[in-house]
């Protein structure tokens, strides 16, 4: 079973920030939070990951709460091409990455 | 670099037929994975490999076999296809380096229909 809980769907206006929440209340100290997205019919694409600190890259920002029980993925200026299913995944730091995908959040960017 | 490629892209089988799906990666990754995705669902891990000559079961291994004879290739076999195996199959690969950004790179998928 997936160790994360995400809303089933969200909408966001083009050009606005999209904030996608994720609960991972049972996360352990040796587990990362990873975000992937899947644009229709394509293979999943890595977005960002973090352990304790907030992270930012060219695609998104990841905000992890101090107790690490939840996180938020932020797409700062959403475009129509960001319409996709977004998966929040926790996985151990070491070893084979046996990713467990939940159903994710279907994000729709509206013009 | 081509990244992760999958062959074929589409296939239709009759119940009881066999087939092999081929995954190839050119990134010198140690780890490779096979997932399946049913409509409206997230991906589920079938089998994975942590190196040449090794394989291990994932979440839903029944009805599938795998082989990793070469580091760059990971084969997924269906010996006797069943309609329940109708799905989209994704292959992925990643490095084995610890504490680095070892994200998984996914292929474009193989859409399999079993009649």
Coordinates of N, CA and C in Angstrom, one line a residue:
Chain A
X1 N 0.8 -1.2 0.0 CA 0.0 0.0 0.0 C 0.9 1.2 0.0
X2 N 0.4 2.3 -0.7 CA 1.1 3.5 -0.7 C 1.1 4.1 0.7
X3 N 2.2 4.8 1.0 CA 2.4 5.3 2.4 C 2.0 6.8 2.4
X4 N 1.4 7.3 1.3 CA 1.1 8.7 1.2 C -0.4 8.9 0.9
X5 N -0.9 10.0 1.2 CA -2.3 10.4 0.9 C -2.3 11.7 0.2
X6 N -3.0 11.7 -1.0 CA -3.1 12.9 -1.8 C -4.5 13.2 -2.2
X7 N -4.9 14.4 -2.5 CA -6.2 14.6 -3.0 C -6.3 14.0 -4.4
X8 N -7.5 13.6 -4.8 CA -7.7 12.9 -6.0 C -7.5 13.8 -7.2
X9 N -8.0 15.1 -7.1 CA -7.9 16.0 -8.2 C -7.8 17.4 -7.7
X10 N -7.2 18.3 -8.5 CA -7.1 19.7 -8.3 C -7.2 20.5 -9.6
X11 N -7.6 21.7 -9.5 CA -7.6 22.6 -10.6 C -6.8 23.9 -10.3
X12 N -6.2 24.5 -11.3 CA -5.4 25.7 -11.1 C -5.4 26.5 -12.4
X13 N -5.5 27.8 -12.2 CA -5.5 28.7 -13.4 C -4.1 28.8 -13.9
X14 N -4.0 28.9 -15.3 CA -2.7 29.1 -15.9 C -2.0 30.4 -15.4
X15 N -0.7 30.2 -15.1 CA 0.0 31.4 -14.6 C 0.0 31.5 -13.1
X16 N -0.9 30.8 -12.5 CA -0.9 30.9 -11.0 C 0.0 29.8 -10.4
X17 N 0.3 29.8 -9.1 CA 1.0 28.8 -8.5 C 0.1 27.6 -8.2
X18 N 0.6 26.4 -8.5 CA -0.2 25.2 -8.1 C 0.5 24.6 -6.9
X19 N -0.3 24.4 -5.8 CA 0.2 23.8 -4.6 C -0.4 22.4 -4.4
X20 N 0.4 21.4 -4.4 CA -0.1 20.0 -4.3 C 0.3 19.5 -3.0
X21 N -0.7 19.1 -2.1 CA -0.3 18.6 -0.8 C -0.2 17.1 -0.8
X22 N 0.6 16.6 0.2 CA 0.8 15.2 0.4 C 1.0 14.9 1.9
X23 N 0.2 13.9 2.4 CA 0.4 13.5 3.8 C 1.2 12.2 3.8
X24 N 2.2 12.1 4.6 CA 3.0 10.9 4.8 C 3.3 10.8 6.3
X25 N 2.3 10.6 7.1 CA 2.4 10.7 8.5 C 3.3 9.5 9.1
X26 N 3.5 8.4 8.4 CA 4.2 7.3 8.9 C 5.7 7.3 8.4
X27 N 6.1 8.4 7.8 CA 7.4 8.4 7.2 C 8.5 8.2 8.3
X28 N 9.5 7.4 7.9 CA 10.6 7.2 8.9 C 11.8 8.0 8.6
X29 N 12.8 8.1 9.5 CA 13.9 9.0 9.4 C 14.8 8.7 8.2
X30 N 14.8 7.5 7.7 CA 15.6 7.1 6.5 C 14.9 7.1 5.2
X31 N 13.8 7.8 5.1 CA 13.0 7.8 3.9 C 12.9 9.2 3.3
X32 N 13.1 9.3 2.0 CA 13.0 10.5 1.2 C 11.5 10.7 0.8
X33 N 11.2 11.9 0.5 CA 9.9 12.2 -0.2 C 10.2 12.5 -1.6
X34 N 9.7 11.8 -2.6 CA 9.9 12.0 -4.0 C 8.6 12.4 -4.7
X35 N 8.7 13.3 -5.7 CA 7.6 13.6 -6.5 C 7.9 13.3 -8.0
X36 N 6.9 12.6 -8.6 CA 6.9 12.3 -10.0 C 5.6 12.8 -10.6
X37 N 5.7 13.0 -11.9 CA 4.4 13.3 -12.6 C 4.3 12.5 -13.9
X38 N 3.1 12.3 -14.3 CA 2.8 11.5 -15.5 C 1.9 12.2 -16.4
X39 N 2.4 12.7 -17.5 CA 1.6 13.3 -18.5 C 0.9 12.2 -19.3
X40 N -0.3 12.5 -19.7 CA -1.1 11.4 -20.3 C -0.4 10.5 -21.2
X41 N -0.5 9.2 -20.9 CA 0.1 8.1 -21.8 C 1.6 8.0 -21.8
X42 N 2.3 8.9 -21.1 CA 3.7 8.9 -21.1 C 4.2 8.2 -19.8
X43 N 5.5 7.8 -19.8 CA 6.1 7.3 -18.5 C 6.3 8.4 -17.5
X44 N 6.3 8.0 -16.2 CA 6.4 9.0 -15.2 C 7.8 9.8 -15.3
X45 N 7.7 11.0 -14.9 CA 8.9 11.9 -14.9 C 9.2 12.4 -13.5
X46 N 10.5 12.3 -13.2 CA 11.0 12.8 -11.9 C 10.8 14.3 -11.8
X47 N 10.4 14.8 -10.7 CA 10.3 16.3 -10.5 C 11.3 16.7 -9.5
X48 N 11.2 16.2 -8.2 CA 12.0 16.7 -7.2 C 12.0 15.7 -6.0
X49 N 12.9 15.8 -5.1 CA 12.9 15.0 -3.9 C 13.5 15.8 -2.7
X50 N 13.2 15.3 -1.5 CA 13.8 15.9 -0.3 C 13.8 15.0 0.9
X51 N 14.6 15.3 1.8 CA 14.7 14.5 3.1 C 14.1 15.3 4.3
X52 N 14.7 16.5 4.5 CA 14.3 17.3 5.7 C 14.1 18.8 5.2
X53 N 15.0 19.3 4.4 CA 15.0 20.7 4.1 C 14.1 20.9 2.8
X54 N 13.7 22.2 2.7 CA 13.0 22.5 1.5 C 13.9 22.5 0.3
X55 N 13.4 22.1 -0.8 CA 14.2 22.0 -2.0 C 13.6 22.8 -3.2
X56 N 14.4 23.3 -4.1 CA 14.0 24.0 -5.3 C 14.8 23.6 -6.4
X57 N 14.2 23.3 -7.6 CA 14.9 23.1 -8.8 C 14.2 23.9 -9.9
X58 N 14.6 23.6 -11.2 CA 14.1 24.4 -12.3 C 12.6 24.1 -12.5
X59 N 12.1 23.0 -12.0 CA 10.7 22.6 -12.2 C 9.8 23.0 -11.1
X60 N 10.3 22.9 -9.9 CA 9.3 23.0 -8.7 C 10.1 23.3 -7.4
X61 N 9.3 23.6 -6.4 CA 9.8 23.7 -5.0 C 9.1 22.6 -4.2
X62 N 9.8 22.1 -3.2 CA 9.2 21.1 -2.3 C 9.4 21.7 -0.9
X63 N 8.2 21.8 -0.2 CA 8.2 22.3 1.2 C 7.8 21.1 2.1
X64 N 8.7 20.7 3.0 CA 8.5 19.6 3.9 C 8.3 20.2 5.3
X65 N 7.2 19.8 6.0 CA 7.0 20.3 7.3 C 8.1 19.8 8.3
X66 N 8.2 20.6 9.4 CA 9.3 20.3 10.3 C 9.2 18.8 10.9
X67 N 8.0 18.4 11.1 CA 7.8 17.0 11.6 C 7.9 15.9 10.5
X68 N 8.0 16.4 9.3 CA 8.2 15.5 8.1 C 6.9 14.7 7.8
X69 N 5.8 15.0 8.4 CA 4.6 14.2 8.2 C 3.8 14.7 7.0
X70 N 4.2 15.8 6.4 CA 3.5 16.2 5.2 C 4.4 17.1 4.4
X71 N 4.0 17.3 3.1 CA 4.8 18.1 2.2 C 3.9 18.7 1.2
X72 N 4.4 19.8 0.5 CA 3.7 20.4 -0.6 C 4.6 20.7 -1.8
X73 N 4.2 20.2 -2.9 CA 4.9 20.5 -4.1 C 4.3 21.8 -4.7
X74 N 5.2 22.7 -5.1 CA 4.7 24.0 -5.7 C 5.3 24.2 -7.1
X75 N 4.3 24.3 -8.0 CA 4.7 24.7 -9.4 C 4.4 26.2 -9.5
X76 N 5.5 27.0 -9.5 CA 5.3 28.5 -9.3 C 4.5 29.2 -10.3
X77 N 4.6 28.8 -11.5 CA 3.8 29.5 -12.6 C 3.3 28.4 -13.6
X78 N 2.2 27.8 -13.2 CA 1.7 26.7 -13.9 C 1.3 27.0 -15.4
X79 N 1.6 26.1 -16.2 CA 1.3 26.2 -17.6 C 0.4 25.0 -18.0
X80 N -0.2 25.1 -19.2 CA -1.1 24.1 -19.6 C -0.4 22.7 -19.7
X81 N 0.9 22.8 -20.0 CA 1.7 21.6 -20.1 C 2.0 20.9 -18.8
X82 N 1.6 21.6 -17.7 CA 1.8 21.0 -16.4 C 0.6 20.1 -16.0
X83 N -0.4 20.1 -16.9 CA -1.6 19.2 -16.6 C -1.1 17.7 -16.6
X84 N -1.3 17.0 -15.5 CA -0.7 15.7 -15.4 C -1.2 15.1 -14.1
X85 N -0.9 13.8 -13.8 CA -1.1 13.2 -12.5 C 0.2 13.3 -11.8
X86 N 0.1 13.8 -10.5 CA 1.3 14.0 -9.7 C 1.3 13.0 -8.6
X87 N 2.4 12.3 -8.5 CA 2.6 11.2 -7.4 C 3.6 11.7 -6.4
X88 N 3.2 11.5 -5.1 CA 4.0 11.7 -4.0 C 4.4 10.4 -3.4
X89 N 5.7 10.1 -3.3 CA 6.2 8.8 -2.9 C 7.2 8.9 -1.9
X90 N 7.2 8.0 -0.9 CA 8.3 8.0 0.1 C 9.1 6.7 -0.1
X91 N 10.4 6.8 0.0 CA 11.2 5.6 -0.3 C 12.5 5.7 0.6
X92 N 13.0 4.5 0.9 CA 14.2 4.5 1.7 C 15.4 5.1 1.0
X93 N 16.3 5.7 1.8 CA 17.5 6.3 1.2 C 18.4 5.3 0.5
X94 N 18.5 4.1 1.0 CA 19.4 3.1 0.4 C 18.6 2.0 -0.2
X95 N 19.3 1.3 -1.1 CA 18.7 0.1 -1.7 C 17.9 0.4 -3.0
X96 N 17.4 -0.7 -3.5 CA 16.6 -0.6 -4.8 C 15.4 0.2 -4.5
X97 N 15.1 1.0 -5.5 CA 14.0 2.0 -5.3 C 12.7 1.3 -5.7
X98 N 12.1 0.5 -4.8 CA 10.8 -0.1 -5.0 C 9.8 0.9 -4.8
X99 N 9.6 1.8 -5.8 CA 8.6 2.9 -5.6 C 7.2 2.3 -5.5
X100 N 6.4 2.8 -4.6 CA 5.0 2.4 -4.4 C 4.2 3.7 -4.8
X101 N 3.5 3.5 -6.0 CA 2.7 4.6 -6.5 C 1.3 4.5 -6.0
X102 N 0.8 5.6 -5.4 CA -0.7 5.6 -5.1 C -1.4 6.0 -6.4
X103 N -2.6 6.6 -6.2 CA -3.4 7.1 -7.3 C -3.0 8.5 -7.7
X104 N -2.3 9.2 -6.9 CA -1.8 10.5 -7.2 C -2.9 11.6 -7.3
X105 N -2.5 12.8 -7.6 CA -3.4 13.9 -7.8 C -3.5 14.3 -9.3
X106 N -4.6 14.3 -9.8 CA -4.8 14.7 -11.2 C -4.9 16.2 -11.2
X107 N -3.9 16.9 -11.7 CA -3.9 18.4 -11.7 C -4.3 18.9 -13.1
X108 N -5.3 19.7 -13.2 CA -5.7 20.3 -14.4 C -5.4 21.8 -14.4
X109 N -4.7 22.2 -15.4 CA -4.4 23.7 -15.5 C -5.4 24.2 -16.5
X110 N -6.1 25.2 -16.1 CA -7.2 25.8 -16.9 C -6.7 27.1 -17.5
X111 N -7.0 27.4 -18.8 CA -6.6 28.6 -19.4 C -7.4 29.8 -18.9
Chain B
X1 N 22.1 10.4 -26.0 CA 21.6 9.2 -25.3 C 20.1 9.0 -25.5
X2 N 19.8 7.7 -25.7 CA 18.4 7.4 -26.0 C 17.6 7.3 -24.6
X3 N 18.3 7.1 -23.5 CA 17.7 6.9 -22.2 C 17.2 5.5 -22.1
X4 N 15.9 5.3 -21.8 CA 15.2 4.0 -21.7 C 14.3 3.8 -22.9
X5 N 14.5 2.7 -23.6 CA 13.6 2.4 -24.7 C 12.9 1.1 -24.5
X6 N 11.8 0.9 -25.0 CA 11.0 -0.3 -24.9 C 10.5 -0.8 -26.2
X7 N 10.5 -2.1 -26.4 CA 10.1 -2.7 -27.6 C 9.1 -3.9 -27.3
X8 N 8.0 -4.0 -27.9 CA 7.4 -3.1 -28.9 C 6.6 -2.0 -28.2
X9 N 6.0 -1.1 -28.9 CA 5.2 0.0 -28.3 C 3.7 -0.5 -28.1
X10 N 3.3 -1.4 -29.0 CA 1.9 -1.9 -28.9 C 1.9 -3.4 -29.2
X11 N 1.0 -4.2 -28.6 CA 0.9 -5.6 -29.0 C -0.5 -6.1 -28.6
X12 N -1.0 -6.9 -29.4 CA -2.3 -7.6 -29.1 C -2.0 -9.1 -29.1
X13 N -2.4 -9.8 -28.1 CA -2.2 -11.2 -27.9 C -3.5 -11.9 -27.7
X14 N -3.5 -13.2 -28.1 CA -4.7 -14.0 -27.7 C -4.3 -14.7 -26.4
X15 N -5.3 -15.0 -25.6 CA -5.1 -15.8 -24.4 C -4.3 -17.0 -24.6
X16 N -3.3 -17.2 -23.8 CA -2.5 -18.4 -23.9 C -1.2 -18.2 -24.7
X17 N -1.1 -17.1 -25.5 CA 0.1 -16.8 -26.2 C 1.2 -16.3 -25.3
X18 N 2.4 -16.4 -25.8 CA 3.5 -15.9 -25.0 C 4.2 -14.7 -25.8
X19 N 4.9 -13.9 -25.0 CA 5.7 -12.8 -25.6 C 6.7 -12.3 -24.6
X20 N 7.7 -11.6 -25.2 CA 8.7 -11.0 -24.4 C 8.8 -9.5 -24.7
X21 N 8.8 -8.7 -23.6 CA 9.0 -7.2 -23.8 C 10.4 -6.9 -23.5
X22 N 11.0 -6.1 -24.3 CA 12.4 -5.7 -24.1 C 12.5 -4.3 -23.6
X23 N 13.4 -4.1 -22.6 CA 13.8 -2.8 -22.1 C 15.3 -2.7 -22.3
X24 N 15.7 -1.5 -22.8 CA 17.1 -1.2 -22.9 C 17.4 0.2 -22.4
X25 N 18.5 0.3 -21.7 CA 19.0 1.6 -21.2 C 20.5 1.8 -21.5
X26 N 20.8 3.1 -21.8 CA 22.2 3.4 -22.2 C 22.8 4.3 -21.2
X27 N 22.4 4.3 -20.0 CA 22.9 5.2 -18.9 C 23.8 4.4 -18.0
X28 N 24.1 3.1 -18.3 CA 25.0 2.3 -17.4 C 24.4 2.2 -16.0
X29 N 23.1 2.1 -15.9 CA 22.4 2.0 -14.6 C 22.5 0.6 -14.1
X30 N 22.7 0.4 -12.8 CA 22.7 -0.9 -12.2 C 21.2 -1.5 -12.0
X31 N 20.3 -0.6 -11.6 CA 19.0 -1.0 -11.2 C 18.0 -0.9 -12.4
X32 N 17.2 -1.9 -12.6 CA 16.2 -1.8 -13.6 C 14.9 -2.4 -13.1
X33 N 13.7 -1.9 -13.6 CA 12.4 -2.2 -13.0 C 11.4 -2.4 -14.1
X34 N 10.4 -3.3 -13.8 CA 9.2 -3.4 -14.7 C 8.0 -3.1 -13.8
X35 N 7.2 -2.2 -14.3 CA 5.9 -1.8 -13.7 C 4.8 -2.1 -14.7
X36 N 3.6 -2.2 -14.1 CA 2.4 -2.2 -15.0 C 1.4 -1.2 -14.4
X37 N 0.6 -0.6 -15.4 CA -0.3 0.4 -15.0 C -1.7 0.1 -15.6
X38 N -2.6 -0.2 -14.8 CA -4.0 -0.4 -15.2 C -4.8 0.9 -15.2
X39 N -5.8 1.0 -16.0 CA -6.5 2.3 -16.2 C -6.9 2.9 -14.9
X40 N -6.6 4.2 -14.7 CA -7.0 5.0 -13.5 C -6.2 4.6 -12.3
X41 N -5.2 3.8 -12.4 CA -4.4 3.4 -11.3 C -2.9 3.9 -11.4
X42 N -2.3 3.9 -10.2 CA -0.8 4.1 -10.2 C -0.1 2.9 -10.7
X43 N 1.2 3.1 -10.9 CA 2.1 2.0 -11.3 C 2.3 1.0 -10.2
X44 N 2.4 -0.3 -10.6 CA 2.7 -1.3 -9.6 C 3.9 -2.1 -10.1
X45 N 4.8 -2.4 -9.2 CA 6.1 -3.0 -9.5 C 5.9 -4.5 -9.7
X46 N 6.4 -5.0 -10.8 CA 6.3 -6.4 -11.2 C 7.5 -7.2 -10.7
X47 N 8.7 -6.8 -11.3 CA 10.0 -7.4 -10.9 C 11.0 -6.3 -11.0
X48 N 12.1 -6.5 -10.4 CA 13.2 -5.6 -10.5 C 14.5 -6.3 -10.5
X49 N 15.6 -5.6 -10.8 CA 16.9 -6.2 -10.8 C 17.9 -5.2 -10.3
X50 N 18.8 -5.6 -9.4 CA 19.8 -4.8 -8.8 C 21.2 -4.9 -9.5
X51 N 21.2 -5.7 -10.6 CA 22.5 -5.8 -11.3 C 22.4 -7.0 -12.3
X52 N 23.3 -7.0 -13.2 CA 23.4 -8.1 -14.2 C 23.3 -9.5 -13.5
X53 N 22.4 -10.3 -14.1 CA 22.3 -11.7 -13.5 C 21.4 -11.8 -12.3
X54 N 20.9 -10.7 -11.8 CA 20.0 -10.8 -10.6 C 18.6 -10.3 -11.0
X55 N 17.6 -10.9 -10.3 CA 16.2 -10.5 -10.4 C 15.5 -10.7 -9.1
X56 N 14.5 -9.9 -8.8 CA 13.7 -10.0 -7.6 C 12.3 -9.7 -7.9
X57 N 11.4 -10.3 -7.0 CA 10.0 -10.0 -7.2 C 9.6 -8.7 -6.6
X58 N 8.6 -8.1 -7.3 CA 8.0 -6.9 -6.8 C 6.7 -7.1 -6.2
X59 N 5.8 -6.2 -6.4 CA 4.4 -6.3 -5.7 C 3.5 -7.3 -6.4
X60 N 3.6 -7.4 -7.8 CA 2.6 -8.2 -8.5 C 3.4 -9.1 -9.5
X61 N 4.2 -10.1 -9.1 CA 5.1 -10.8 -9.9 C 4.4 -12.0 -10.7
X62 N 3.2 -12.5 -10.2 CA 2.6 -13.7 -10.7 C 2.3 -13.6 -12.2
X63 N 2.7 -14.6 -12.9 CA 2.3 -14.6 -14.4 C 3.4 -14.0 -15.2
X64 N 4.5 -13.5 -14.6 CA 5.6 -12.9 -15.3 C 6.9 -13.5 -14.9
X65 N 7.9 -13.5 -15.9 CA 9.2 -13.9 -15.6 C 10.1 -12.8 -16.2
X66 N 11.3 -12.7 -15.6 CA 12.3 -11.7 -16.1 C 13.7 -12.2 -16.2
X67 N 14.5 -11.6 -17.0 CA 15.9 -11.9 -17.1 C 16.7 -10.7 -17.3
X68 N 17.9 -10.7 -16.8 CA 18.9 -9.6 -16.9 C 20.2 -10.2 -17.3
X69 N 20.3 -10.7 -18.5 CA 21.6 -11.3 -18.9 C 22.7 -10.3 -19.2
X70 N 22.2 -9.1 -19.7 CA 23.2 -8.0 -19.9 C 22.8 -6.8 -19.1
X71 N 23.7 -6.0 -18.7 CA 23.4 -4.9 -17.8 C 22.5 -3.9 -18.4
X72 N 22.5 -3.7 -19.7 CA 21.7 -2.7 -20.3 C 20.3 -3.2 -20.7
X73 N 20.1 -4.5 -20.6 CA 18.8 -5.0 -21.0 C 18.0 -5.7 -19.9
X74 N 16.7 -5.6 -19.9 CA 15.9 -6.2 -18.9 C 14.6 -6.7 -19.6
X75 N 14.5 -8.0 -19.6 CA 13.4 -8.6 -20.4 C 12.2 -9.1 -19.5
X76 N 11.0 -8.8 -19.9 CA 9.8 -9.2 -19.2 C 9.1 -10.2 -20.1
X77 N 8.8 -11.4 -19.5 CA 8.2 -12.5 -20.3 C 6.8 -12.8 -19.7
X78 N 5.9 -13.1 -20.7 CA 4.6 -13.6 -20.3 C 4.5 -15.0 -21.0
X79 N 4.5 -16.0 -20.2 CA 4.5 -17.4 -20.8 C 3.2 -17.8 -21.3
X80 N 2.1 -17.4 -20.7 CA 0.7 -17.8 -21.1 C -0.2 -16.6 -20.8
X81 N -0.3 -15.7 -21.7 CA -1.0 -14.4 -21.5 C -2.5 -14.6 -21.1
X82 N -2.9 -13.8 -20.2 CA -4.3 -13.8 -19.7 C -4.9 -12.4 -19.9
X83 N -6.2 -12.3 -20.1 CA -6.9 -11.0 -20.2 C -6.5 -10.1 -19.0
X84 N -6.3 -10.6 -17.8 CA -6.0 -9.8 -16.7 C -4.6 -9.1 -16.8
X85 N -3.8 -9.5 -17.8 CA -2.5 -8.9 -18.0 C -2.6 -7.8 -19.1
X86 N -3.8 -7.5 -19.5 CA -4.0 -6.3 -20.4 C -3.6 -5.1 -19.5
X87 N -2.7 -4.3 -20.0 CA -2.2 -3.2 -19.2 C -1.2 -2.4 -20.0
X88 N -0.7 -1.3 -19.5 CA 0.5 -0.6 -20.0 C 1.7 -0.9 -19.2
X89 N 2.8 -1.4 -19.8 CA 3.9 -1.8 -19.1 C 5.0 -0.8 -19.2
X90 N 5.6 -0.3 -18.1 CA 6.7 0.6 -18.1 C 7.9 0.0 -17.5
X91 N 9.0 0.3 -18.2 CA 10.4 -0.1 -17.7 C 11.0 1.2 -17.2
X92 N 11.9 1.0 -16.2 CA 12.6 2.1 -15.6 C 14.0 1.6 -15.2
X93 N 14.9 2.6 -15.0 CA 16.3 2.3 -14.6 C 16.7 3.4 -13.6
X94 N 17.7 3.0 -12.8 CA 18.3 4.0 -11.9 C 19.7 3.6 -11.5
X95 N 20.5 4.5 -10.9 CA 21.8 4.2 -10.4 C 21.7 3.5 -9.1
X96 N 22.8 3.0 -8.6 CA 22.9 2.3 -7.3 C 23.6 3.1 -6.3
X97 N 23.9 4.4 -6.7 CA 24.7 5.2 -5.8 C 23.8 5.6 -4.6
X98 N 24.4 5.6 -3.5 CA 23.7 5.9 -2.2 C 23.8 7.4 -2.0
X99 N 22.7 7.9 -1.5 CA 22.6 9.3 -1.0 C 22.8 10.3 -2.1
X100 N 22.5 9.9 -3.3 CA 22.6 10.9 -4.4 C 21.2 10.9 -5.1
X101 N 21.1 11.7 -6.1 CA 19.8 11.9 -6.8 C 19.5 10.7 -7.7
X102 N 19.4 9.6 -7.2 CA 19.1 8.4 -8.0 C 17.7 8.2 -8.4
X103 N 17.2 9.2 -9.2 CA 15.8 9.1 -9.7 C 15.7 8.0 -10.7
X104 N 14.5 7.5 -10.8 CA 14.2 6.5 -11.8 C 13.9 7.2 -13.2
X105 N 14.4 6.7 -14.2 CA 14.1 7.1 -15.6 C 13.2 6.1 -16.2
X106 N 12.1 6.5 -16.8 CA 11.1 5.6 -17.3 C 11.1 5.6 -18.8
X107 N 10.8 4.5 -19.4 CA 10.6 4.4 -20.8 C 9.2 4.8 -21.2
X108 N 8.9 4.8 -22.5 CA 7.6 5.3 -23.0 C 6.4 4.4 -22.8
X109 N 6.7 3.1 -22.5 CA 5.6 2.2 -22.2 C 5.3 1.3 -23.4
X110 N 4.7 0.1 -23.0 CA 4.2 -0.8 -24.0 C 2.8 -1.1 -23.7
X111 N 1.9 -0.9 -24.6 CA 0.5 -1.1 -24.4 C 0.1 -2.5 -24.9
X112 N -0.2 -3.3 -24.0 CA -0.5 -4.7 -24.3 C -2.0 -5.0 -24.1
X113 N -2.6 -5.6 -25.1 CA -4.0 -6.1 -25.0 C -4.0 -7.6 -25.1
X114 N -4.7 -8.3 -24.2 CA -4.8 -9.7 -24.3 C -6.3 -10.1 -24.5
X115 N -6.6 -10.7 -25.6 CA -8.0 -11.0 -26.0 C -8.5 -12.3 -25.5

